[in-house]
CSV table of C-alpha atoms (C1' of nucleotides) in Angstrom, one decimal:
chain,number,residue,atom,x,y,z
I,28,UNK,CA,0.1,-0.3,0.1
I,29,UNK,CA,1.6,3.3,-1.2
I,30,UNK,CA,0.5,6.8,0.1
I,31,UNK,CA,-2.0,9.0,-2.0
I,32,UNK,CA,-1.8,12.4,-0.6
I,33,UNK,CA,1.5,14.9,0.1
I,34,UNK,CA,0.8,14.4,4.2
I,35,UNK,CA,0.5,10.7,3.7
I,36,UNK,CA,3.5,10.5,1.6
I,37,UNK,CA,5.3,12.5,4.7
I,38,UNK,CA,3.4,9.7,7.0
I,39,UNK,CA,4.8,6.9,5.2
I,40,UNK,CA,8.4,7.9,5.1
I,41,UNK,CA,8.4,9.1,8.7
I,42,UNK,CA,7.8,5.5,9.3
I,43,UNK,CA,10.0,4.3,6.8
I,44,UNK,CA,13.1,6.8,8.6
I,45,UNK,CA,12.0,5.6,11.9
I,46,UNK,CA,12.4,1.3,10.8
I,47,UNK,CA,15.7,2.4,9.4
I,48,UNK,CA,17.0,3.8,12.6
I,49,UNK,CA,15.7,0.8,14.5
I,50,UNK,CA,17.4,-1.1,12.0
I,51,UNK,CA,20.9,0.3,12.2
I,52,UNK,CA,20.2,0.3,16.4
I,53,UNK,CA,18.9,-3.3,16.8
I,54,UNK,CA,18.7,-5.1,13.6
I,55,UNK,CA,16.3,-6.4,11.7
I,56,UNK,CA,14.6,-8.2,14.4
I,57,UNK,CA,13.9,-4.6,16.0
I,58,UNK,CA,11.7,-3.7,13.7
I,59,UNK,CA,8.3,-4.4,15.0
I,60,UNK,CA,5.2,-2.4,14.4
I,61,UNK,CA,4.9,-0.7,17.6
I,62,UNK,CA,8.4,0.2,17.6
I,63,UNK,CA,8.7,1.5,14.4
I,64,UNK,CA,5.2,3.5,15.4
I,65,UNK,CA,6.5,4.8,18.6
I,66,UNK,CA,9.4,6.1,17.2
I,67,UNK,CA,7.7,7.9,14.6
I,68,UNK,CA,5.4,8.9,16.4
I,69,UNK,CA,2.6,8.2,15.3
I,70,UNK,CA,-0.6,5.3,16.2
I,71,UNK,CA,0.1,1.5,15.6
I,72,UNK,CA,-2.3,1.4,12.8
I,73,UNK,CA,-0.5,4.1,10.8
I,74,UNK,CA,2.1,1.3,10.1
I,75,UNK,CA,-0.4,-1.5,8.9
I,76,UNK,CA,-2.2,1.1,6.6
I,77,UNK,CA,0.7,1.9,4.6
I,78,UNK,CA,2.5,-1.4,4.6
I,79,UNK,CA,0.5,-4.3,4.1
I,80,UNK,CA,2.9,-6.4,5.9
I,81,UNK,CA,6.0,-6.3,8.2
I,82,UNK,CA,8.0,-7.5,5.5
I,83,UNK,CA,7.4,-5.0,3.2
I,84,UNK,CA,8.2,-2.2,5.9
I,85,UNK,CA,12.1,-4.1,6.7
I,86,UNK,CA,12.6,-4.1,2.8
I,87,UNK,CA,11.8,-0.1,2.9
I,88,UNK,CA,13.9,0.2,5.5
I,89,UNK,CA,16.8,-1.4,4.2
I,90,UNK,CA,16.6,0.0,1.1
I,91,UNK,CA,16.8,3.8,2.5
I,92,UNK,CA,19.4,2.6,4.9
I,93,UNK,CA,21.7,1.1,1.8
I,94,UNK,CA,20.9,4.1,-0.2
I,95,UNK,CA,22.2,6.2,2.2
I,96,UNK,CA,24.8,4.2,3.1
I,97,UNK,CA,25.4,4.1,-1.0
I,98,UNK,CA,25.6,7.5,-1.2
I,99,UNK,CA,27.5,8.5,1.6
I,100,UNK,CA,30.2,6.3,-0.3
I,101,UNK,CA,29.7,8.2,-3.6
I,102,UNK,CA,30.3,11.6,-1.4
I,103,UNK,CA,33.7,10.0,0.0
I,104,UNK,CA,34.7,9.1,-4.0
I,105,UNK,CA,34.0,12.5,-5.2
I,106,UNK,CA,36.4,14.0,-2.6
I,107,UNK,CA,39.0,11.9,-2.9
I,108,UNK,CA,42.1,13.4,-3.8
I,109,UNK,CA,44.7,10.9,-5.9
I,110,UNK,CA,47.5,12.9,-3.7
I,111,UNK,CA,46.8,12.4,-0.5
I,112,UNK,CA,45.5,8.7,-0.6
I,113,UNK,CA,48.8,7.0,0.9
I,114,UNK,CA,48.8,3.5,2.1
I,115,UNK,CA,47.0,4.3,5.6
I,116,UNK,CA,44.5,6.4,4.4
I,117,UNK,CA,43.5,4.7,1.8
I,118,UNK,CA,42.7,1.4,3.9
I,119,UNK,CA,41.0,3.1,6.1
I,120,UNK,CA,38.7,4.8,3.2
I,121,UNK,CA,38.2,1.1,2.2
I,122,UNK,CA,37.5,0.3,6.1
I,123,UNK,CA,34.8,3.5,5.9
I,124,UNK,CA,32.9,2.2,3.0
I,125,UNK,CA,32.4,-1.6,3.8
I,126,UNK,CA,32.3,-1.1,7.7
I,127,UNK,CA,30.7,2.4,8.1
I,128,UNK,CA,32.5,5.5,9.2
I,129,UNK,CA,34.9,4.6,12.2
I,130,UNK,CA,32.7,6.0,15.4
I,131,UNK,CA,33.0,5.1,18.9
I,132,UNK,CA,30.4,2.4,19.3
I,133,UNK,CA,32.6,1.0,16.6
I,134,UNK,CA,31.4,-3.2,17.2
I,135,UNK,CA,28.2,-2.5,17.4
I,136,UNK,CA,27.8,-1.1,14.1
I,137,UNK,CA,29.9,-3.1,12.6
I,138,UNK,CA,27.7,-5.9,14.0
I,139,UNK,CA,24.6,-5.0,12.7
I,140,UNK,CA,25.9,-4.7,8.9
I,141,UNK,CA,26.7,-8.4,9.5
I,142,UNK,CA,23.9,-9.2,10.9
I,143,UNK,CA,21.9,-7.9,7.8
I,144,UNK,CA,24.1,-9.8,5.6
I,145,UNK,CA,23.6,-13.2,6.9
I,146,UNK,CA,20.0,-12.3,8.2
I,147,UNK,CA,19.6,-12.0,4.1
I,148,UNK,CA,19.8,-15.6,4.3
I,149,UNK,CA,16.6,-16.7,6.4
I,150,UNK,CA,14.6,-13.3,4.3
I,151,UNK,CA,14.5,-14.6,0.6
I,152,UNK,CA,12.8,-11.9,-0.5
I,153,UNK,CA,15.1,-9.2,0.6
I,154,UNK,CA,17.7,-10.9,-1.8
I,155,UNK,CA,16.8,-9.4,-4.9
I,156,UNK,CA,17.5,-5.7,-2.8
I,157,UNK,CA,20.2,-7.0,-1.4
I,158,UNK,CA,22.4,-8.3,-4.2
I,159,UNK,CA,21.5,-4.9,-5.9
I,160,UNK,CA,23.2,-2.9,-3.0
I,161,UNK,CA,25.9,-4.9,-3.0
I,162,UNK,CA,26.7,-4.8,-6.8
I,163,UNK,CA,26.8,-1.2,-6.6
I,164,UNK,CA,28.9,-1.2,-3.3
I,165,UNK,CA,31.5,-3.5,-5.6
I,166,UNK,CA,31.1,-1.2,-8.5
I,167,UNK,CA,31.7,1.8,-5.8
I,168,UNK,CA,35.0,0.4,-4.3
I,169,UNK,CA,36.0,-0.6,-7.6
I,170,UNK,CA,35.8,3.2,-8.7
I,171,UNK,CA,37.3,4.2,-5.7
I,172,UNK,CA,40.5,1.9,-6.0
I,173,UNK,CA,40.8,3.0,-9.8
I,174,UNK,CA,40.7,6.9,-8.5
I,175,UNK,CA,43.2,6.3,-6.1
I,176,UNK,CA,45.6,5.3,-8.4
I,177,UNK,CA,45.8,1.6,-7.5
I,178,UNK,CA,43.5,0.1,-10.1
I,179,UNK,CA,42.3,-3.5,-9.3
I,180,UNK,CA,40.4,-6.5,-11.4
I,181,UNK,CA,37.0,-7.2,-10.6
I,182,UNK,CA,38.2,-10.3,-9.4
I,183,UNK,CA,40.6,-8.7,-6.8
I,184,UNK,CA,37.7,-6.3,-5.4
I,185,UNK,CA,35.7,-9.4,-4.2
I,186,UNK,CA,38.6,-10.6,-2.9
I,187,UNK,CA,39.4,-8.1,-1.1
I,188,UNK,CA,35.9,-7.7,0.6
I,189,UNK,CA,35.7,-11.3,1.0
I,190,UNK,CA,38.7,-10.7,3.4
I,191,UNK,CA,37.4,-8.0,5.3
I,192,UNK,CA,33.9,-9.8,5.8
I,193,UNK,CA,36.1,-12.6,7.0
I,194,UNK,CA,38.2,-11.1,9.2
I,195,UNK,CA,35.3,-9.0,10.9
I,196,UNK,CA,32.8,-12.0,11.5
I,197,UNK,CA,35.3,-14.1,12.8
I,198,UNK,CA,36.8,-10.7,15.2
I,199,UNK,CA,32.9,-11.1,16.6
I,200,UNK,CA,33.7,-13.4,18.9
I,201,UNK,CA,36.5,-12.0,20.7
I,202,UNK,CA,36.3,-10.9,24.7
I,203,UNK,CA,36.4,-7.1,23.6
I,204,UNK,CA,35.7,-7.3,19.6
I,205,UNK,CA,37.5,-4.4,17.7
I,206,UNK,CA,36.3,-5.6,14.3
I,207,UNK,CA,37.5,-3.2,12.2
I,208,UNK,CA,41.1,-3.3,13.6
I,209,UNK,CA,41.4,-6.9,12.4
I,210,UNK,CA,39.9,-6.2,8.9
I,211,UNK,CA,42.5,-3.3,8.6
I,212,UNK,CA,45.1,-5.9,9.7
I,213,UNK,CA,44.0,-8.3,7.0
I,214,UNK,CA,43.9,-5.4,4.5
I,215,UNK,CA,47.0,-4.0,4.8
I,216,UNK,CA,48.7,-7.4,5.0
I,217,UNK,CA,47.3,-8.6,1.5
I,218,UNK,CA,47.7,-4.8,0.1
I,219,UNK,CA,51.5,-4.2,1.1
I,220,UNK,CA,53.3,-6.6,-0.8
I,221,UNK,CA,52.4,-4.6,-3.8
Z,12,UNK,CA,21.0,-26.3,37.6
Z,13,UNK,CA,22.7,-30.1,37.2
Z,14,UNK,CA,21.0,-33.7,37.0
Z,15,UNK,CA,22.1,-35.8,40.1
Z,16,UNK,CA,21.0,-39.2,39.3
Z,17,UNK,CA,21.9,-41.4,36.0
Z,18,UNK,CA,18.1,-41.0,35.0
Z,19,UNK,CA,18.3,-37.6,35.3
Z,20,UNK,CA,21.8,-37.0,33.4
Z,21,UNK,CA,20.2,-39.4,30.8
Z,22,UNK,CA,17.2,-37.4,30.4
Z,23,UNK,CA,19.3,-33.9,30.6
Z,24,UNK,CA,21.1,-35.0,27.8
Z,25,UNK,CA,18.3,-35.9,25.4
Z,26,UNK,CA,17.2,-31.9,26.3
Z,27,UNK,CA,20.8,-31.1,25.1
Z,28,UNK,CA,20.9,-33.2,22.3
Z,29,UNK,CA,17.5,-31.9,21.1
Z,30,UNK,CA,18.3,-28.4,21.4
Z,31,UNK,CA,21.5,-29.5,19.3
Z,32,UNK,CA,19.5,-30.4,16.6
Z,33,UNK,CA,17.1,-27.7,16.7
Z,34,UNK,CA,20.1,-25.2,16.6
Z,35,UNK,CA,21.2,-27.0,13.4
Z,36,UNK,CA,18.1,-27.2,11.9
Z,37,UNK,CA,16.6,-23.6,12.8
Z,38,UNK,CA,19.4,-21.9,14.7
Z,39,UNK,CA,19.4,-19.9,17.7
Z,40,UNK,CA,15.8,-18.8,17.9
Z,41,UNK,CA,14.7,-22.2,17.0
Z,42,UNK,CA,16.0,-23.1,21.0
Z,43,UNK,CA,12.8,-22.6,22.8
Z,44,UNK,CA,11.8,-24.2,25.7
Z,45,UNK,CA,8.7,-25.9,24.1
Z,46,UNK,CA,10.2,-26.9,20.8
Z,47,UNK,CA,13.1,-28.5,22.7
Z,48,UNK,CA,10.4,-30.8,25.3
Z,49,UNK,CA,8.6,-31.8,22.1
Z,50,UNK,CA,11.7,-32.5,20.0
Z,51,UNK,CA,13.3,-35.0,23.0
Z,52,UNK,CA,9.5,-36.3,23.7
Z,53,UNK,CA,9.9,-35.0,26.9
Z,54,UNK,CA,7.3,-32.5,29.1
Z,55,UNK,CA,7.7,-28.7,29.0
Z,56,UNK,CA,9.1,-28.6,32.4
Z,57,UNK,CA,11.2,-30.9,31.9
Z,58,UNK,CA,13.7,-28.0,30.3
Z,59,UNK,CA,13.3,-25.5,32.8
Z,60,UNK,CA,13.9,-27.5,35.6
Z,61,UNK,CA,17.4,-28.6,33.9
Z,62,UNK,CA,18.1,-25.7,33.1
Z,63,UNK,CA,17.9,-22.6,34.8
Z,64,UNK,CA,17.3,-20.3,31.9
Z,65,UNK,CA,17.0,-20.4,28.1
Z,66,UNK,CA,20.5,-18.9,28.0
Z,67,UNK,CA,21.9,-22.4,29.9
Z,68,UNK,CA,20.1,-24.6,27.2
Z,69,UNK,CA,21.4,-22.7,24.3
Z,70,UNK,CA,25.0,-22.6,25.5
Z,71,UNK,CA,24.8,-26.6,26.3
Z,72,UNK,CA,23.5,-27.0,22.8
Z,73,UNK,CA,26.3,-25.2,21.2
Z,74,UNK,CA,29.1,-26.9,22.9
Z,75,UNK,CA,27.8,-30.1,22.6
Z,76,UNK,CA,27.2,-29.6,18.5
Z,77,UNK,CA,30.6,-27.6,18.3
Z,78,UNK,CA,32.6,-30.2,20.1
Z,79,UNK,CA,30.6,-32.7,17.5
Z,80,UNK,CA,32.1,-30.9,15.0
Z,81,UNK,CA,35.9,-30.9,16.3
Z,82,UNK,CA,35.6,-34.5,17.2
Z,83,UNK,CA,34.9,-34.8,13.3
Z,84,UNK,CA,37.8,-32.6,11.8
Z,85,UNK,CA,40.1,-34.8,14.1
Z,86,UNK,CA,38.5,-38.1,12.1
Z,87,UNK,CA,39.6,-36.2,9.6
Z,88,UNK,CA,43.1,-35.6,10.3
Z,89,UNK,CA,43.4,-39.0,12.0
Z,90,UNK,CA,42.4,-40.7,8.5
Z,91,UNK,CA,44.6,-38.2,6.4
Z,92,UNK,CA,46.9,-39.9,4.2
Z,93,UNK,CA,49.6,-37.1,2.9
Z,94,UNK,CA,49.9,-39.1,-0.4
Z,95,UNK,CA,46.7,-38.5,-1.9
Z,96,UNK,CA,45.9,-34.8,-0.7
Z,97,UNK,CA,46.8,-33.1,-3.8
Z,98,UNK,CA,45.2,-29.5,-4.5
Z,99,UNK,CA,41.6,-29.7,-4.8
Z,100,UNK,CA,40.9,-33.0,-2.7
Z,101,UNK,CA,42.8,-31.1,0.1
Z,102,UNK,CA,40.8,-28.0,-0.9
Z,103,UNK,CA,37.7,-29.6,-0.5
Z,104,UNK,CA,38.8,-31.2,3.3
Z,105,UNK,CA,39.5,-27.9,4.2
Z,106,UNK,CA,36.0,-26.7,3.1
Z,107,UNK,CA,34.7,-29.7,4.9
Z,108,UNK,CA,36.1,-28.5,8.5
Z,109,UNK,CA,34.9,-24.9,7.7
Z,110,UNK,CA,31.3,-25.6,6.3
Z,111,UNK,CA,30.7,-28.9,7.6
Z,112,UNK,CA,31.0,-32.3,5.2
Z,113,UNK,CA,28.8,-31.5,1.6
Z,114,UNK,CA,25.5,-32.8,1.7
Z,115,UNK,CA,22.6,-32.3,-0.2
Z,116,UNK,CA,20.7,-29.0,1.6
Z,117,UNK,CA,24.3,-27.5,1.1
Z,118,UNK,CA,23.7,-23.9,1.5
Z,119,UNK,CA,20.8,-24.0,4.8
Z,120,UNK,CA,23.7,-25.5,6.8
Z,121,UNK,CA,26.4,-23.2,5.5
Z,122,UNK,CA,24.2,-20.7,6.7
Z,123,UNK,CA,23.4,-22.0,10.1
Z,124,UNK,CA,27.2,-21.8,10.9
Z,125,UNK,CA,27.0,-18.7,10.0
Z,126,UNK,CA,24.0,-17.4,11.5
Z,127,UNK,CA,26.2,-19.3,15.3
Z,128,UNK,CA,29.3,-16.8,14.3
Z,129,UNK,CA,27.3,-13.5,13.6
Z,130,UNK,CA,24.6,-14.3,16.6
Z,131,UNK,CA,27.2,-14.2,19.3
Z,132,UNK,CA,28.2,-10.5,19.0
Z,133,UNK,CA,24.3,-10.1,20.0
Z,134,UNK,CA,25.2,-13.3,23.1
Z,135,UNK,CA,28.2,-12.2,24.9
Z,136,UNK,CA,27.4,-15.2,27.3
Z,137,UNK,CA,28.4,-17.3,24.6
Z,138,UNK,CA,32.0,-15.7,23.9
Z,139,UNK,CA,34.1,-17.4,25.9
Z,140,UNK,CA,32.7,-20.5,24.4
Z,141,UNK,CA,33.0,-19.4,21.0
Z,142,UNK,CA,36.4,-18.5,21.3
Z,143,UNK,CA,37.4,-21.6,22.5
Z,144,UNK,CA,35.8,-23.8,19.7
Z,145,UNK,CA,37.2,-21.2,17.2
Z,146,UNK,CA,40.4,-21.7,18.9
Z,147,UNK,CA,40.2,-25.3,18.6
Z,148,UNK,CA,39.6,-25.4,14.6
Z,149,UNK,CA,42.1,-23.0,13.8
Z,150,UNK,CA,44.7,-25.3,16.0
Z,151,UNK,CA,43.4,-28.3,14.0
Z,152,UNK,CA,43.5,-26.6,10.2
Z,153,UNK,CA,47.2,-25.9,11.6
Z,154,UNK,CA,47.6,-29.1,11.8
Z,155,UNK,CA,46.0,-30.5,8.8
Z,156,UNK,CA,48.3,-28.3,6.7
Z,157,UNK,CA,51.1,-30.0,8.5
Z,158,UNK,CA,50.3,-33.0,8.1
Z,159,UNK,CA,49.1,-32.8,4.1
Z,160,UNK,CA,52.7,-31.3,3.6
Z,161,UNK,CA,51.7,-27.6,3.7
Z,162,UNK,CA,52.8,-26.2,6.4
Z,163,UNK,CA,51.5,-22.7,7.0
Z,164,UNK,CA,51.8,-20.0,9.6
Z,165,UNK,CA,48.8,-19.6,11.9
Z,166,UNK,CA,48.3,-16.0,10.7
Z,167,UNK,CA,47.9,-17.6,7.4
Z,168,UNK,CA,45.4,-20.0,9.2
Z,169,UNK,CA,43.6,-17.1,10.0
Z,170,UNK,CA,43.8,-15.0,6.6
Z,171,UNK,CA,42.3,-18.4,5.1
Z,172,UNK,CA,39.5,-18.9,7.6
Z,173,UNK,CA,38.7,-15.2,6.9
Z,174,UNK,CA,38.5,-15.5,3.2
Z,175,UNK,CA,36.5,-18.5,3.4
Z,176,UNK,CA,34.1,-16.8,5.9
Z,177,UNK,CA,33.9,-13.2,3.7
Z,178,UNK,CA,33.1,-15.3,0.8
Z,179,UNK,CA,30.5,-17.3,2.4
Z,180,UNK,CA,28.8,-14.5,3.7
Z,181,UNK,CA,28.9,-12.6,0.3
Z,182,UNK,CA,27.6,-15.4,-1.5
Z,183,UNK,CA,24.1,-15.9,0.6
Z,184,UNK,CA,22.7,-13.3,-0.4
Z,185,UNK,CA,23.2,-14.6,-4.3
Z,186,UNK,CA,19.4,-15.6,-5.8
Z,187,UNK,CA,20.7,-19.1,-5.6
Z,188,UNK,CA,23.4,-19.1,-2.6
Z,189,UNK,CA,26.5,-21.7,-3.7
Z,190,UNK,CA,28.3,-20.5,-0.6
Z,191,UNK,CA,30.4,-23.9,-0.7
Z,192,UNK,CA,31.2,-23.2,-4.6
Z,193,UNK,CA,31.8,-18.9,-3.6
Z,194,UNK,CA,34.6,-20.3,-1.1
Z,195,UNK,CA,36.5,-23.3,-3.1
Z,196,UNK,CA,36.9,-19.9,-5.7
Z,197,UNK,CA,38.4,-18.1,-3.3
Z,198,UNK,CA,40.6,-21.0,-1.5
Z,199,UNK,CA,41.8,-21.8,-5.3
Z,200,UNK,CA,43.4,-18.5,-6.1
Z,201,UNK,CA,44.8,-18.0,-2.9
Z,202,UNK,CA,46.2,-21.2,-2.8
Z,203,UNK,CA,47.2,-22.6,-6.1
Z,204,UNK,CA,50.2,-19.5,-6.4
Z,205,UNK,CA,51.7,-21.2,-3.9
G,21,DA,C1',8.9,-48.2,57.1
G,22,DA,C1',9.9,-43.6,57.3
G,23,DG,C1',11.7,-39.3,55.6
G,24,DT,C1',14.3,-36.3,52.3
G,25,DT,C1',15.5,-35.4,48.1
G,26,DA,C1',15.4,-35.3,42.9
G,27,DG,C1',12.2,-36.0,39.2
G,28,DT,C1',7.8,-35.0,37.0
G,29,DG,C1',3.9,-33.0,34.3
G,30,DG,C1',-0.1,-30.4,33.7
G,31,DT,C1',-1.3,-26.1,34.3
G,32,DA,C1',-1.5,-21.2,34.1
G,33,DC,C1',0.4,-16.4,34.4
G,34,DG,C1',2.2,-12.0,32.2
G,35,DC,C1',3.5,-10.5,28.3
G,36,DA,C1',4.8,-9.0,23.2
G,37,DC,C1',4.2,-9.6,18.8
G,38,DG,C1',1.3,-9.1,13.9
G,39,DT,C1',-2.6,-8.1,12.5
G,40,DA,C1',-7.9,-7.4,12.0
G,41,DC,C1',-11.4,-4.1,12.8
G,42,DC,C1',-14.0,0.4,12.8
G,43,DA,C1',-15.9,4.6,14.0
G,44,DG,C1',-14.5,8.7,12.9
G,45,DA,C1',-12.1,13.1,11.1
G,46,DA,C1',-9.5,15.2,6.8
G,47,DC,C1',-9.3,16.0,3.0
G,48,DG,C1',-10.5,16.6,-2.1
G,49,DG,C1',-12.9,17.6,-6.7
G,50,DG,C1',-17.7,18.7,-8.6
O,4,DC,C1',-21.7,22.9,0.2
O,5,DC,C1',-21.3,18.1,-0.5
O,6,DC,C1',-19.9,13.1,-0.7
O,7,DG,C1',-16.6,9.6,-1.7
O,8,DT,C1',-12.0,8.6,-0.7
O,9,DT,C1',-8.4,8.7,2.2
O,10,DC,C1',-6.5,8.4,6.2
O,11,DT,C1',-6.6,8.0,11.9
O,12,DG,C1',-6.1,6.0,16.2
O,13,DG,C1',-7.9,3.0,19.4
O,14,DT,C1',-9.2,-1.1,20.6
O,15,DA,C1',-9.7,-6.1,20.3
O,16,DC,C1',-8.3,-11.2,18.8
O,17,DG,C1',-5.2,-14.8,18.5
O,18,DT,C1',-0.6,-16.8,19.2
O,19,DG,C1',3.7,-18.3,21.4
O,20,DC,C1',6.9,-17.1,24.5
O,21,DG,C1',9.5,-17.9,29.1
O,22,DT,C1',8.7,-18.9,33.0
O,23,DA,C1',6.9,-19.8,38.0
O,24,DC,C1',3.8,-23.3,40.4
O,25,DC,C1',2.4,-27.3,42.6
O,26,DA,C1',0.2,-31.7,43.5
O,27,DC,C1',2.5,-36.0,42.8
O,28,DT,C1',5.6,-40.2,41.9
O,29,DA,C1',10.2,-42.6,42.7
O,30,DA,C1',14.3,-43.1,44.6
O,31,DC,C1',17.7,-43.5,47.9
O,32,DT,C1',19.3,-42.7,52.9
O,33,DT,C1',18.7,-44.1,57.5
DNA sequence: AAGTTAGTGGTACGCACGTACCAGAACGGG
DNA sequence: CCCGTTCTGGTACGTGCGTACCACTAACTT
């Protein structure tokens, strides 16, 4: 169900943003009718009015959040100065794109990203969207390597992404997880010998 | 709460095995009091009698399952003949250890393994156990490389594991996921150039 | 035999969830 | 101004969950 009036559209959008916020804060399981409504400051029934099912709401939230992250990545690409992206700075840039910009509650945000990735396995209806987002991220990374004067093949991009993702999921079981540091280590080792 | 009599111990064990079965079939979320009791053919109250909380039951299930997988890996190590582990066969061996022996419902079983890994992030009480299991798996793999006549450093083991794990989580969003094939590709590329 | 401990199993409580319902308000085109 | 469409929001239903309770039985100790 989509909105028909501008006001309705605004309301619907507020729900999507609230759901996206919940997604970031607590994962897919945090997106519930009542939680979304409360976060958006709207009544419970508005969530079922604008979205036929919870799945539809989840999909909209993921799309909103994914596009936001891609926009962030594109902005980073645009402002990229090839002269000032030495090894370390460049690695941080790649990590920013894959794990999100470094923040205080680092491990938490990263965890969410990988919960999303894995949860797709249980939510086949998200696969098409997830594939699209993932594909655009790969392309973005490909462009960034080229722009930074370190062109790589698409296969190599996939390999580096896999390396980062694997490092992250393995870091999550540490006593005090620091997935970004783990990924940084792996990436450094794999890129340095060139 | 632990059992005090042999019969009680058997009953408790039946619950653990039922919970482990549910873990394999449906992930952590599938471990519920009622489901465990039904699968074990025992009354609901037996689950709360032998386990103070659901977390305790989940922990026991994970430990049981993890130890089972490690035992499988050790068996593979023991029967390993260094003369007949050429490149491809050896890669399959590594995949068997990391993803489980190849079966019919392949993607499903692999998905569960990675849900477990990521879910640890949300269940800090599992971290110590998870770390222990993970450490033993790393050692096992280290030994297997040595036995196969391809000794590698522990760092390299970590890198290969990360590569496989990353390939898997990225494969899970494909239309018809084949994570094992994706991992095989990555592993082949990384090990072939010596 | 009596009494303590361990185990059993049926039942119930309170809660949170997805979803449905519906009377009424707001709105927009004729 | 009026009327059909769009939206609003309070409420309710059914389900499944973790957990608690308790009368009861089996087994073991002294």
